[in-house]
PDB file of C-alpha atoms in Angstrom:
ATOM      1  CA  MET A  42       4.308  -5.257 -35.007  1.00 65.00           C
ATOM      2  CA  ASP A  43       6.769  -7.050 -33.206  1.00 81.00           C
ATOM      3  CA  ARG A  44       6.825  -8.223 -29.449  1.00 82.00           C
ATOM      4  CA  ASN A  45       9.468  -5.045 -28.685  1.00 84.00           C
ATOM      5  CA  GLU A  46       7.722  -2.126 -30.245  1.00 85.00           C
ATOM      6  CA  ALA A  47       4.462  -3.703 -28.734  1.00 84.00           C
ATOM      7  CA  SER A  48       6.125  -3.684 -25.110  1.00 84.00           C
ATOM      8  CA  THR A  49       7.947  -0.378 -26.037  1.00 82.00           C
ATOM      9  CA  ARG A  50       4.538   1.341 -26.937  1.00 81.00           C
ATOM     10  CA  PHE A  51       2.655   0.030 -23.640  1.00 81.00           C
ATOM     11  CA  HIS A  52       5.652   0.831 -21.493  1.00 76.00           C
ATOM     12  CA  GLN A  53       5.157   4.466 -22.774  1.00 75.00           C
ATOM     13  CA  LEU A  54       1.618   4.291 -22.248  1.00 77.00           C
ATOM     14  CA  ALA A  55       2.808   3.318 -19.074  1.00 74.00           C
ATOM     15  CA  ILE A  56       4.426   6.635 -17.695  1.00 69.00           C
ATOM     16  CA  GLY A  57       2.769   8.715 -20.365  1.00 66.00           C
ATOM     17  CA  ASP A  58       1.240  12.431 -19.545  1.00 70.00           C
ATOM     18  CA  LYS A  59      -2.536  10.946 -20.635  1.00 78.00           C
ATOM     19  CA  ARG A  60      -2.667   9.121 -17.175  1.00 86.00           C
ATOM     20  CA  PRO A  61      -4.691  10.511 -14.275  1.00 90.00           C
ATOM     21  CA  ASP A  62      -2.383  13.085 -12.029  1.00 91.00           C
ATOM     22  CA  THR A  63      -2.920  11.247  -9.211  1.00 92.00           C
ATOM     23  CA  ALA A  64      -1.193   8.088 -10.991  1.00 90.00           C
ATOM     24  CA  ARG A  65       1.491  10.313 -12.266  1.00 90.00           C
ATOM     25  CA  LEU A  66       2.004  11.980  -8.661  1.00 93.00           C
ATOM     26  CA  ARG A  67       2.692   8.114  -7.530  1.00 91.00           C
ATOM     27  CA  ASP A  68       5.407   7.838 -10.032  1.00 89.00           C
ATOM     28  CA  ILE A  69       7.191  10.869  -7.986  1.00 91.00           C
ATOM     29  CA  PHE A  70       5.678  10.654  -4.533  1.00 93.00           C
ATOM     30  CA  ASP A  71       8.987   9.633  -3.161  1.00 93.00           C
ATOM     31  CA  ASP A  72      10.570  13.010  -4.156  1.00 94.00           C
ATOM     32  CA  VAL A  73       7.606  15.271  -3.121  1.00 94.00           C
ATOM     33  CA  GLU A  74       7.956  13.530   0.014  1.00 94.00           C
ATOM     34  CA  VAL A  75      11.370  14.744   0.365  1.00 94.00           C
ATOM     35  CA  ALA A  76      10.610  18.163  -0.508  1.00 94.00           C
ATOM     36  CA  LEU A  77       7.379  18.192   1.852  1.00 95.00           C
ATOM     37  CA  LYS A  78       9.733  16.843   4.878  1.00 94.00           C
ATOM     38  CA  ALA A  79      12.349  19.243   4.237  1.00 95.00           C
ATOM     39  CA  LYS A  80       9.388  21.795   4.830  1.00 95.00           C
ATOM     40  CA  VAL A  81       8.947  23.190   1.543  1.00 95.00           C
ATOM     41  CA  SER A  82       5.492  24.565   1.306  1.00 96.00           C
ATOM     42  CA  GLN A  83       2.662  22.209  -0.129  1.00 96.00           C
ATOM     43  CA  ALA A  84       1.808  25.602  -2.229  1.00 96.00           C
ATOM     44  CA  THR A  85       5.383  25.523  -3.523  1.00 96.00           C
ATOM     45  CA  VAL A  86       5.358  21.627  -4.433  1.00 95.00           C
ATOM     46  CA  LEU A  87       1.997  22.296  -6.161  1.00 95.00           C
ATOM     47  CA  ALA A  88       3.365  25.296  -8.336  1.00 96.00           C
ATOM     48  CA  GLU A  89       6.400  22.853  -9.102  1.00 94.00           C
ATOM     49  CA  LEU A  90       3.819  19.732 -10.157  1.00 94.00           C
ATOM     50  CA  LYS A  91       1.761  22.454 -12.403  1.00 93.00           C
ATOM     51  CA  ASP A  92       5.020  23.620 -13.924  1.00 93.00           C
ATOM     52  CA  LEU A  93       5.272  19.653 -15.078  1.00 89.00           C
ATOM     53  CA  GLY A  94       2.415  20.027 -16.360  1.00 89.00           C
ATOM     54  CA  TYR A  95      -0.318  18.486 -13.694  1.00 91.00           C
ATOM     55  CA  SER A  96      -3.603  20.737 -13.299  1.00 92.00           C
ATOM     56  CA  MET A  97      -4.617  19.563  -9.930  1.00 94.00           C
ATOM     57  CA  THR A  98      -6.146  22.397  -7.367  1.00 96.00           C
ATOM     58  CA  MET A  99      -4.735  22.410  -3.518  1.00 97.00           C
ATOM     59  CA  ALA A 100      -7.741  20.455  -2.415  1.00 97.00           C
ATOM     60  CA  SER A 101      -7.010  17.207  -4.802  1.00 96.00           C
ATOM     61  CA  PHE A 102      -3.510  18.006  -4.226  1.00 96.00           C
ATOM     62  CA  LYS A 103      -3.948  17.402  -0.336  1.00 96.00           C
ATOM     63  CA  SER A 104      -6.825  14.479  -1.283  1.00 96.00           C
ATOM     64  CA  ALA A 105      -4.191  12.824  -3.660  1.00 95.00           C
ATOM     65  CA  LEU A 106      -1.320  12.729  -1.043  1.00 96.00           C
ATOM     66  CA  GLN A 107      -3.442  11.484   1.880  1.00 95.00           C
ATOM     67  CA  ARG A 108      -4.679   8.697  -0.320  1.00 94.00           C
ATOM     68  CA  ILE A 109      -1.370   7.591  -1.538  1.00 94.00           C
ATOM     69  CA  ARG A 110       0.398   8.063   2.098  1.00 94.00           C
ATOM     70  CA  LYS A 111      -2.770   5.611   3.015  1.00 93.00           C
ATOM     71  CA  GLU A 112      -1.918   3.231   0.244  1.00 91.00           C
ATOM     72  CA  ARG A 113       1.464   2.635   1.062  1.00 89.00           C
ATOM     73  CA  LYS A 114       0.841   2.687   4.555  1.00 89.00           C
ATOM     74  CA  ASN A 115      -1.441  -0.198   3.988  1.00 86.00           C
ATOM     75  CA  GLU A 116       1.422  -1.574   1.767  1.00 81.00           C
ATOM     76  CA  THR A 117       3.613  -1.952   4.542  1.00 75.00           C
ATOM     77  CA  GLU A 118       1.462  -2.714   7.463  1.00 66.00           C
ATOM     78  CA  PRO A 119      -1.410  -5.301   6.995  1.00 55.00           C
ATOM     79  CA  SER A 120      -3.981  -5.127   9.454  1.00 54.00           C
ATOM     80  CA  VAL A 121      -4.531  -8.089  12.018  1.00 52.00           C
ATOM     81  CA  LYS A 122      -8.108  -8.029  10.946  1.00 51.00           C
ATOM     82  CA  THR A 123      -6.919  -8.644   7.341  1.00 48.00           C
ATOM     83  CA  GLN A 124      -4.454 -11.236   8.200  1.00 48.00           C
ATOM     84  CA  SER A 125      -6.857 -13.099  10.188  1.00 47.00           C
ATOM     85  CA  SER A 126      -8.600 -13.744   7.435  1.00 50.00           C
ATOM     86  CA  ASN A 127      -5.753 -15.994   5.766  1.00 51.00           C
ATOM     87  CA  VAL A 128      -5.162 -18.222   8.660  1.00 51.00           C
ATOM     88  CA  PHE A 129      -6.138 -21.308   8.966  1.00 51.00           C
ATOM     89  CA  ILE A 130      -6.920 -23.481  11.883  1.00 51.00           C
ATOM     90  CA  ASN A 131      -7.003 -27.601  12.029  1.00 51.00           C
ATOM     91  CA  LYS A 132     -10.463 -28.431  13.675  1.00 53.00           C
ATOM     92  CA  ASN A 133      -9.671 -31.950  14.111  1.00 53.00           C
ATOM     93  CA  ILE A 134      -7.328 -31.685  17.147  1.00 51.00           C
ATOM     94  CA  GLY A 135      -8.008 -30.872  20.686  1.00 54.00           C
ATOM     95  CA  LYS A 136      -8.527 -27.276  21.935  1.00 51.00           C
ATOM     96  CA  GLU A 137      -5.372 -27.350  24.024  1.00 49.00           C
ATOM     97  CA  GLU A 138      -3.601 -28.051  20.638  1.00 50.00           C
ATOM     98  CA  GLN A 139      -5.191 -25.628  18.727  1.00 47.00           C
ATOM     99  CA  ALA A 140      -3.215 -22.401  19.753  1.00 46.00           C
ATOM    100  CA  SER A 141      -0.312 -23.930  18.145  1.00 52.00           C
ATOM    101  CA  SER A 142      -2.331 -25.425  15.020  1.00 59.00           C
ATOM    102  CA  LEU A 143      -2.338 -21.991  13.440  1.00 66.00           C
ATOM    103  CA  ILE A 144      -0.476 -21.596  10.057  1.00 72.00           C
ATOM    104  CA  ARG A 145       1.052 -18.089   9.964  1.00 71.00           C
ATOM    105  CA  PRO A 146       0.244 -16.560   6.319  1.00 69.00           C
ATOM    106  CA  PRO A 147       3.472 -15.080   4.084  1.00 70.00           C
ATOM    107  CA  GLY A 148       4.131 -11.223   4.829  1.00 68.00           C
ATOM    108  CA  ILE A 149       2.635 -11.174   8.264  1.00 72.00           C
ATOM    109  CA  SER A 150       4.992  -9.302  10.767  1.00 75.00           C
ATOM    110  CA  SER A 151       6.366 -11.255  13.628  1.00 77.00           C
ATOM    111  CA  ALA A 152       4.568  -8.505  16.273  1.00 78.00           C
ATOM    112  CA  ALA A 153       1.505  -9.130  14.140  1.00 76.00           C
ATOM    113  CA  TRP A 154       1.715 -12.781  14.294  1.00 76.00           C
ATOM    114  CA  ASN A 155       2.167 -12.915  17.820  1.00 77.00           C
ATOM    115  CA  GLU A 156      -0.661 -10.576  19.012  1.00 77.00           C
ATOM    116  CA  LEU A 157      -2.976 -12.909  16.547  1.00 78.00           C
ATOM    117  CA  GLN A 158      -1.714 -16.091  18.135  1.00 78.00           C
ATOM    118  CA  ALA A 159      -2.318 -14.509  21.043  1.00 78.00           C
ATOM    119  CA  LYS A 160      -5.657 -13.728  20.479  1.00 77.00           C
ATOM    120  CA  HIS A 161      -6.590 -17.068  19.192  1.00 75.00           C
ATOM    121  CA  ALA A 162      -5.277 -18.738  22.528  1.00 76.00           C
ATOM    122  CA  LYS A 163      -7.182 -16.500  24.672  1.00 75.00           C
ATOM    123  CA  ALA A 164     -10.642 -17.175  22.850  1.00 74.00           C
ATOM    124  CA  ASN A 165      -9.853 -20.774  23.084  1.00 70.00           C
ATOM    125  CA  ARG A 166      -9.564 -20.708  26.744  1.00 69.00           C
ATOM    126  CA  THR A 167     -13.021 -19.131  27.449  1.00 59.00           C
TER     127      THR A 167
END
């Protein structure tokens, strides 16, 4: 078996119908959201999914929507608590210099970074 054939087979597994419904729903989630935001009912969307071979119930569909939305929110808006665990502080300098000694981790938004610096400065003043 050559590498291209193996690659093709694994790619087919990754997009195939044998994956769980929620995994397959992730692939078309943006399209589902467009329909829902256009006021298409969840029942109508679920009926379309069933026509496409999904075997979800309304409860499992709603649960999957909730999980996928939460995953996407967490991907785009990491929490300050998570971000602060990736901040390094140089302990060998004085307190007055520590506020500026934080190293900004990659991927943190400016607003979250500013909030984190303010919390750190406040903690060092006490």
